[in-house]
mmCIF file of C-alpha atoms in Angstrom:
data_model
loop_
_atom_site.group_PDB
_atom_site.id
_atom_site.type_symbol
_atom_site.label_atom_id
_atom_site.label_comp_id
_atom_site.label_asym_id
_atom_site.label_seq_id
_atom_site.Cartn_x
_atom_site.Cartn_y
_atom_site.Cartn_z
ATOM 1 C CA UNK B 22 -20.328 -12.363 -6.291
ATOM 2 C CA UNK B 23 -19.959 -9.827 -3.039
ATOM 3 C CA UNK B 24 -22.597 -10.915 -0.627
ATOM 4 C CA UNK B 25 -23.005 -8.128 0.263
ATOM 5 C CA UNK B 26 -19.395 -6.659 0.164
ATOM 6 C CA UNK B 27 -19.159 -3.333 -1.656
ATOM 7 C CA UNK B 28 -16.097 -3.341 -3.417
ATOM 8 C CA UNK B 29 -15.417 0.377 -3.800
ATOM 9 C CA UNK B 30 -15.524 1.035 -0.198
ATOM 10 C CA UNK B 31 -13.411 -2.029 0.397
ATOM 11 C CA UNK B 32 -11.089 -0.446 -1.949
ATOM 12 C CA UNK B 33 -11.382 2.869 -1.350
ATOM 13 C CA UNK B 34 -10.297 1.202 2.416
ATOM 14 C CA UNK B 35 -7.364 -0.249 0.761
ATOM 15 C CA UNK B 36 -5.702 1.705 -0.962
ATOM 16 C CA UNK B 37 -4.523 4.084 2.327
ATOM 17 C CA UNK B 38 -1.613 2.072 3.986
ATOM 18 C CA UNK B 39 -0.424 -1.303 4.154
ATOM 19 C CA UNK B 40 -2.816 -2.118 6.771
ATOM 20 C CA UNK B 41 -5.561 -1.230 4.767
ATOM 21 C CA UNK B 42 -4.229 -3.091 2.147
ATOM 22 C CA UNK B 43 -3.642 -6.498 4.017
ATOM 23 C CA UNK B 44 -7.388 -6.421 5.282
ATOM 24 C CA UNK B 45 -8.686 -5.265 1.257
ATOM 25 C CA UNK B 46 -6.611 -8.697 0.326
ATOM 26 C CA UNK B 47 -8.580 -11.037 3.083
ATOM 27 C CA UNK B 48 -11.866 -9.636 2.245
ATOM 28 C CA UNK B 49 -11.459 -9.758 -1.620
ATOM 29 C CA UNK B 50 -10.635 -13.383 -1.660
ATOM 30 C CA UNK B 51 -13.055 -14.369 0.736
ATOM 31 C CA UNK B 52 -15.617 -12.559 -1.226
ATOM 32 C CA UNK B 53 -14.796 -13.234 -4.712
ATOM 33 C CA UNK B 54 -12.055 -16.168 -4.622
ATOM 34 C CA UNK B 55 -11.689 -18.106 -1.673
ATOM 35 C CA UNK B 56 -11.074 -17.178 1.844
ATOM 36 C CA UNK B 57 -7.236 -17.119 2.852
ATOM 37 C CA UNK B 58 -6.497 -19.655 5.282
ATOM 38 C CA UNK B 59 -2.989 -20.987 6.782
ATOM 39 C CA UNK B 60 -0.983 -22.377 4.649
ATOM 40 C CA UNK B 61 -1.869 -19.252 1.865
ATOM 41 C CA UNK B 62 1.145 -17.836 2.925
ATOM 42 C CA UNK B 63 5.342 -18.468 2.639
ATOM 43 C CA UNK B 64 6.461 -19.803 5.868
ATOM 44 C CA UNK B 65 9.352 -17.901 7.805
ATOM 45 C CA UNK B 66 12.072 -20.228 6.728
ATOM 46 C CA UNK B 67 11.461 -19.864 2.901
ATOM 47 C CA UNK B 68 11.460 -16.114 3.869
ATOM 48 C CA UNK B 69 14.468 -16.158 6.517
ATOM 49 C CA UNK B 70 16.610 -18.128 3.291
ATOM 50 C CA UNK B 71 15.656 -16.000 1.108
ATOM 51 C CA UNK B 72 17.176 -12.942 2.766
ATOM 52 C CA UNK B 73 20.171 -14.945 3.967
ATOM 53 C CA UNK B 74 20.395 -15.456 0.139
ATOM 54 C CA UNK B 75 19.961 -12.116 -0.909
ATOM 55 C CA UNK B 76 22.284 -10.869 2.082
ATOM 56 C CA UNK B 77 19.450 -8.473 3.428
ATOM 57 C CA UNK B 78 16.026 -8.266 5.383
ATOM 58 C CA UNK B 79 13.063 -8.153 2.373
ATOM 59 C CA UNK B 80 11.437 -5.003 2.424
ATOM 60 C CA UNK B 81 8.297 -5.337 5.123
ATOM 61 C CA UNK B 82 5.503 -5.053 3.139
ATOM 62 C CA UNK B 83 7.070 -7.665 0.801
ATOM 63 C CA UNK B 84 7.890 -9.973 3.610
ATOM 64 C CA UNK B 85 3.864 -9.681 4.892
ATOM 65 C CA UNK B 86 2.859 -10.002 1.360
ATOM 66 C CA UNK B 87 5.098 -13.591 0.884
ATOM 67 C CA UNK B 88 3.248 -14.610 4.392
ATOM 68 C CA UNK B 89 -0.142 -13.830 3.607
ATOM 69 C CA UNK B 90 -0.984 -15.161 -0.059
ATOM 70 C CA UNK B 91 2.475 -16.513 -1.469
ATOM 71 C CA UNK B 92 1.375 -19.618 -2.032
ATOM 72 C CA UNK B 93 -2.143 -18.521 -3.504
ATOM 73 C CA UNK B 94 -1.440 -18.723 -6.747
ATOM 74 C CA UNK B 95 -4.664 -18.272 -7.998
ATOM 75 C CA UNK B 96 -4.118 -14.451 -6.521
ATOM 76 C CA UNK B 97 -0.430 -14.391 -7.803
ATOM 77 C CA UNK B 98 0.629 -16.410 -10.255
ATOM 78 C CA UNK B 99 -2.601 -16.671 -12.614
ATOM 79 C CA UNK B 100 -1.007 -14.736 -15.666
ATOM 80 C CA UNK B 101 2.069 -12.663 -14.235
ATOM 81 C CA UNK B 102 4.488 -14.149 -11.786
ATOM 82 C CA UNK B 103 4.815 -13.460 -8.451
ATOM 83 C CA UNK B 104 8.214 -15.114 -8.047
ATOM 84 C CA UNK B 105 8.879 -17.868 -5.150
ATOM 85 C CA UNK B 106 11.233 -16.177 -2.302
ATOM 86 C CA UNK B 107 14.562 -18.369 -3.543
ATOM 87 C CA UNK B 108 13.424 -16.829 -7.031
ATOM 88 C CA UNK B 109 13.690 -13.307 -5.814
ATOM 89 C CA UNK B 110 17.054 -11.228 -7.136
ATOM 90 C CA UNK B 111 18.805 -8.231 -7.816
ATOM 91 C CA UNK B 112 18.319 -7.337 -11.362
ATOM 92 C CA UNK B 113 21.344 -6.827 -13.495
ATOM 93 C CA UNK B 114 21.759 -3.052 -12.875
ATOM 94 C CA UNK B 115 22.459 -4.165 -9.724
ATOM 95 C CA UNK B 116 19.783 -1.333 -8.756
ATOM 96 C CA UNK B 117 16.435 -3.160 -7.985
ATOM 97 C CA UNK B 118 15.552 -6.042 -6.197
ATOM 98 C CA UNK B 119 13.040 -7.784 -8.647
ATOM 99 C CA UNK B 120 9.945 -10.198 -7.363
ATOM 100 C CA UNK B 121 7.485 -10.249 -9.861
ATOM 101 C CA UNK B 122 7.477 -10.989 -13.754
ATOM 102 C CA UNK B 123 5.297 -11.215 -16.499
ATOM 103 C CA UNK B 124 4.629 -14.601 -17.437
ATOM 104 C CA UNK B 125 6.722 -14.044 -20.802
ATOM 105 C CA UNK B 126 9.677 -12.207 -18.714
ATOM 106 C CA UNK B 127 8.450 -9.193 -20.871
ATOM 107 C CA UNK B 128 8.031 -6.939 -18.113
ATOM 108 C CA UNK B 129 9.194 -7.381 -14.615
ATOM 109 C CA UNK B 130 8.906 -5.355 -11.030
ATOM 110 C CA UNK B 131 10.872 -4.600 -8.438
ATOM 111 C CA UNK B 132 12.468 -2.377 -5.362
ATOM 112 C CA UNK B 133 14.550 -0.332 -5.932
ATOM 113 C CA UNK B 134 17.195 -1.327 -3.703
ATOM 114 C CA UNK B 135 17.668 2.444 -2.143
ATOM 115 C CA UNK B 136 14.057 2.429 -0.785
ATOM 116 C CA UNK B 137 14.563 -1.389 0.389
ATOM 117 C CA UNK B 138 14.639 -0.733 4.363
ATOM 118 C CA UNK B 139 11.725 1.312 3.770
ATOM 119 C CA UNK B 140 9.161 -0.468 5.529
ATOM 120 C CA UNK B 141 6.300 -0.162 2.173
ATOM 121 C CA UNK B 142 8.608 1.171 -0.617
ATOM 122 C CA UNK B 143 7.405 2.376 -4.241
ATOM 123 C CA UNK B 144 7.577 -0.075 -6.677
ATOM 124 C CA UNK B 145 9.173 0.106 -10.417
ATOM 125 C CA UNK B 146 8.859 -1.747 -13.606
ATOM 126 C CA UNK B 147 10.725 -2.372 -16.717
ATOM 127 C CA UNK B 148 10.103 -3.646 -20.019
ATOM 128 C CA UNK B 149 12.559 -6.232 -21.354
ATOM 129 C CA UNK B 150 11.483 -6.296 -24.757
ATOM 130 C CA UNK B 151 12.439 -2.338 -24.987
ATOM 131 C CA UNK B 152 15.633 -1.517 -26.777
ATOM 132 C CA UNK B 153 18.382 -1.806 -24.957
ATOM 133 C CA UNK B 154 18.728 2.233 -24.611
ATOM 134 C CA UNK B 155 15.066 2.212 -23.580
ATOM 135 C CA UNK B 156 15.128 -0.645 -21.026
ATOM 136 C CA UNK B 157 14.949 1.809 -17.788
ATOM 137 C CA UNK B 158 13.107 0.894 -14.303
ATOM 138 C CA UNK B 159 10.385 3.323 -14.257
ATOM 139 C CA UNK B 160 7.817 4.491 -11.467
ATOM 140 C CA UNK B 161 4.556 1.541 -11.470
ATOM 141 C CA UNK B 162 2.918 2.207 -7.667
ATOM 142 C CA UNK B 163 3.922 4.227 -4.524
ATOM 143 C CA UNK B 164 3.693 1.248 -2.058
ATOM 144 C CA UNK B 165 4.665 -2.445 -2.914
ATOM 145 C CA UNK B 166 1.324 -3.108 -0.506
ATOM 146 C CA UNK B 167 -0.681 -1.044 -3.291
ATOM 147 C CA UNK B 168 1.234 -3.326 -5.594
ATOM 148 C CA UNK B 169 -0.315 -6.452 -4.148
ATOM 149 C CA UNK B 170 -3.681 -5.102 -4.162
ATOM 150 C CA UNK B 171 -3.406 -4.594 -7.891
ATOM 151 C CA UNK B 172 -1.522 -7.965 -8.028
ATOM 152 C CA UNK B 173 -4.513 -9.385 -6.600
ATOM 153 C CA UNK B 174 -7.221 -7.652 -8.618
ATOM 154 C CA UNK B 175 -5.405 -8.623 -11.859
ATOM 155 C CA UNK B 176 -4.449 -12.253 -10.963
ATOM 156 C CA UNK B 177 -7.987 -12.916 -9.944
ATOM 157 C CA UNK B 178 -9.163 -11.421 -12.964
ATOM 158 C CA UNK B 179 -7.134 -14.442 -15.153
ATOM 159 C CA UNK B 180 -7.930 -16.877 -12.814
ATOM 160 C CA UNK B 181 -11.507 -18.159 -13.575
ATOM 161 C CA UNK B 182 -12.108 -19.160 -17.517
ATOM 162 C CA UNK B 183 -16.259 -19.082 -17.156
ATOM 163 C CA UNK B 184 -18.031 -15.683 -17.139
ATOM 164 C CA UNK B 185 -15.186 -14.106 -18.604
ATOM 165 C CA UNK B 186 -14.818 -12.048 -21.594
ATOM 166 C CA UNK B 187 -11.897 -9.437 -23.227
ATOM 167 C CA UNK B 188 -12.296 -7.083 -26.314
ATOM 168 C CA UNK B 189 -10.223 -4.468 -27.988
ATOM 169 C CA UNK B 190 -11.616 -0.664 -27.079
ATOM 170 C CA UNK B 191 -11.997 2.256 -29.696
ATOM 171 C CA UNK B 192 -13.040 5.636 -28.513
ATOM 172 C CA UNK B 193 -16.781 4.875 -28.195
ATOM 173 C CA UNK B 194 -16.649 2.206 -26.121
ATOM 174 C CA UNK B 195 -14.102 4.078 -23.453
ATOM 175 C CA UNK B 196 -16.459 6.910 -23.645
ATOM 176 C CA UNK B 197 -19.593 3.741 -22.998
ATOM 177 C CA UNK B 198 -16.948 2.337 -19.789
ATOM 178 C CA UNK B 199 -16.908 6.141 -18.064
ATOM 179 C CA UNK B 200 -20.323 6.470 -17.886
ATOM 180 C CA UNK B 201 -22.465 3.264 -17.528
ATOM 181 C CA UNK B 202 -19.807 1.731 -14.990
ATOM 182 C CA UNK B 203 -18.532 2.906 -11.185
ATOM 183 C CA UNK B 204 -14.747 4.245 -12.076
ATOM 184 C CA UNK B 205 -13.203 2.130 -8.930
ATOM 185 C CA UNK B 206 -10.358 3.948 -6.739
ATOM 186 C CA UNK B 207 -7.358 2.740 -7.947
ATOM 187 C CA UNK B 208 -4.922 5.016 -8.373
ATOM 188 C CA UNK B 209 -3.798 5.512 -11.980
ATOM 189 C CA UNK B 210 -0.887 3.485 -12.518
ATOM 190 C CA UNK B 211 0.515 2.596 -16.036
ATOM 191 C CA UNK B 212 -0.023 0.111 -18.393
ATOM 192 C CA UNK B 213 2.997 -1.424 -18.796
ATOM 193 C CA UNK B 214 2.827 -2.626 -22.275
ATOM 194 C CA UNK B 215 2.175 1.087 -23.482
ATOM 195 C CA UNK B 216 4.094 3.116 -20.625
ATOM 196 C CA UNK B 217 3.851 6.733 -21.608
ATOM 197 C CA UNK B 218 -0.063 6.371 -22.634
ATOM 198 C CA UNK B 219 -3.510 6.017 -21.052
ATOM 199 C CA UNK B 220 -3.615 4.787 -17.511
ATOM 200 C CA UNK B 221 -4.765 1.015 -16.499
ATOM 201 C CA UNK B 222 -8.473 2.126 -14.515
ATOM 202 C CA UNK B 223 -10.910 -0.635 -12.651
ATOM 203 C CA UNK B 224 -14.697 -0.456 -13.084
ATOM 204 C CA UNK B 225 -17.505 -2.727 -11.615
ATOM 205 C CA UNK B 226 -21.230 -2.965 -12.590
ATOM 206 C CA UNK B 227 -23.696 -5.218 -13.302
ATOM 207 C CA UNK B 228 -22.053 -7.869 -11.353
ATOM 208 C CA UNK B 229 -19.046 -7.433 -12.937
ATOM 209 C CA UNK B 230 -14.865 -6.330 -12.532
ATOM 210 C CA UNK B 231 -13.715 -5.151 -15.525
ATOM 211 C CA UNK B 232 -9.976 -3.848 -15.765
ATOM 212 C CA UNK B 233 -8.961 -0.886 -18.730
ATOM 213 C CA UNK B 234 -5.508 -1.583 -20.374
ATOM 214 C CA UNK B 235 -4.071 1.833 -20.895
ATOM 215 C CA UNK B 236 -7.070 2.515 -23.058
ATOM 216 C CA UNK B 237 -6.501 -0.172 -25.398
ATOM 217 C CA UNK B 238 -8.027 -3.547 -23.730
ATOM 218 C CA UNK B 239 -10.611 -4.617 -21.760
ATOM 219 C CA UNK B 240 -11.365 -7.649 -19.342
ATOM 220 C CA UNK B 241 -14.151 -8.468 -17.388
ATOM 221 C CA UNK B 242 -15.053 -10.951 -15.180
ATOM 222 C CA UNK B 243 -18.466 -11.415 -13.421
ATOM 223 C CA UNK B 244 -20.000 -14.278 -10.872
ATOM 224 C CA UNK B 245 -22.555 -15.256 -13.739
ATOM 225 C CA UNK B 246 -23.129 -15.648 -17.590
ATOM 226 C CA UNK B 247 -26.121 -12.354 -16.980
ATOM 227 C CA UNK B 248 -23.954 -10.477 -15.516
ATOM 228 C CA UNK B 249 -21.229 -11.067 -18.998
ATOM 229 C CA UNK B 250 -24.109 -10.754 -21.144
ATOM 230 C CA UNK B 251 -25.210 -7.506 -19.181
ATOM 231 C CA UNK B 252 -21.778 -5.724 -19.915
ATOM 232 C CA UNK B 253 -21.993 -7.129 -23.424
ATOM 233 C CA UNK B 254 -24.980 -5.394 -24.312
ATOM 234 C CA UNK B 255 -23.883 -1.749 -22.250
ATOM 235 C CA UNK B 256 -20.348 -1.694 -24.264
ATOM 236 C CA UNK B 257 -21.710 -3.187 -27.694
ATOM 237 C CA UNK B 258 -18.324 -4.434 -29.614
ATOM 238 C CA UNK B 259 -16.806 -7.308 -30.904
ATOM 239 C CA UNK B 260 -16.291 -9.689 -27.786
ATOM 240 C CA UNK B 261 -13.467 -12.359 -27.952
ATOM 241 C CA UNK B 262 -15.303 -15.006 -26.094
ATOM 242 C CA UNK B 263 -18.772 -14.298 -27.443
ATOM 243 C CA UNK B 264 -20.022 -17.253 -29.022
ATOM 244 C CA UNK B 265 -23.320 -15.803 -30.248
#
């Protein structure tokens, strides 16, 4: 699956600045999806209506993230939605300017609008299905380019149906994940279906990604069926798509 790409350095890369993040984004796909080519991206005039629309520039980082992969969909749209530029909106507090949603509308994220001429402002998330008291944008990443990296990582993840597996965790096996897999550096950021709890946390081993849910869930995804039968047998467990 890398060819000799070593994803934690790539990461660890990535995770610095926008920059970093942009170049983490070409090398990922290329390595592990596709290379990004032109045409990946939103052209200017989708991105130039969009904020004649909206009645003000898109934050940078989100403008370079629309013109780099906004039409992979394979890297954004796989499970969650990252939402076309005429899709883009002010929520309904009128606070944050929202461009990506789960693929249920459970959970969406956004800018908030008083960090929007920032040129990489944090991003915030919210879950619909909270009570109405309890439906408050809360703090997901620092950067929207971070965002996109984990956008990327996750949307990848769902992308590819063979060599693929999911499980529930108990303590034992999250105990198993620390120490037989490479903890990747990706900030802690939260799990949005359980904010409040465990952090979501990337691995890789044996040829494999595997992505943490708050502590909860766990996905993998590897570039061959040895390398899902390999993390089968280091986290033993009841395995979803494990037909025997």
């Amino acid at each position: 699956m890398s060819g000799g790409f070593d994803l934690y350095d790539e990461l660890a890369r990535g995770v610095r600045d926008a920059p970093g993040a942009w170049r983490f984004i070409r090398l990922f796909a290329a390595r592990y999806a596709s290379p990004i080519v032109a045409g990946d991206g939103r052209d200017e005039g989708e991105l130039r209506a969009a904020e004649a629309r909206l009645g003000f520039p898109l934050p940078a980082s989100l403008h370079e993230a629309y013109a780099l992969v906004g039409r992979r969909y394979d890297l954004t749209r796989s499970q969650d939605r990252l939402l076309a530029p005429n899709q883009v909106g002010v929520d309904d507090t009128g606070e944050v300017l929202v461009f990506r949603v789960e693929n249920q509308n459970v959970a969406q994220w956004g800018v908030p609008l008083s960090a929007a001429t920032e040129p990489d402002p944090p991003v915030v998330f919210r879950l619909n299905s909270a009570r109405e008291a309890e439906r408050t944008w809360q703090p997901f990443l620092d950067r929207v380019s971070l965002a996109c990296v984990e956008m990327v990582l996750s949307e990848w993840m769902f992308s590819g149906e063979m060599f693929a597996d999911n499980r529930e965790l108990e303590d034992e096996a999250i105990a198993l994940l620390g120490q037989r897999f490479r903890r990747l550096p990706m900030p802690d950021y939260p799990f949005w279906a359980g904010p409040g709890g465990s952090p979501m946390r990337w691995f890789d081993g044996l040829g494999a990604v595997l992505r943490e849910d708050g502590g909860t869930w766990l996905w993998v995804r590897a570039a061959t069926a040895d390398g899902i039968a390999g993390v089968r047998r280091a986290l033993p467990g009841e395995w979803l798509m494990d037909k025997g």
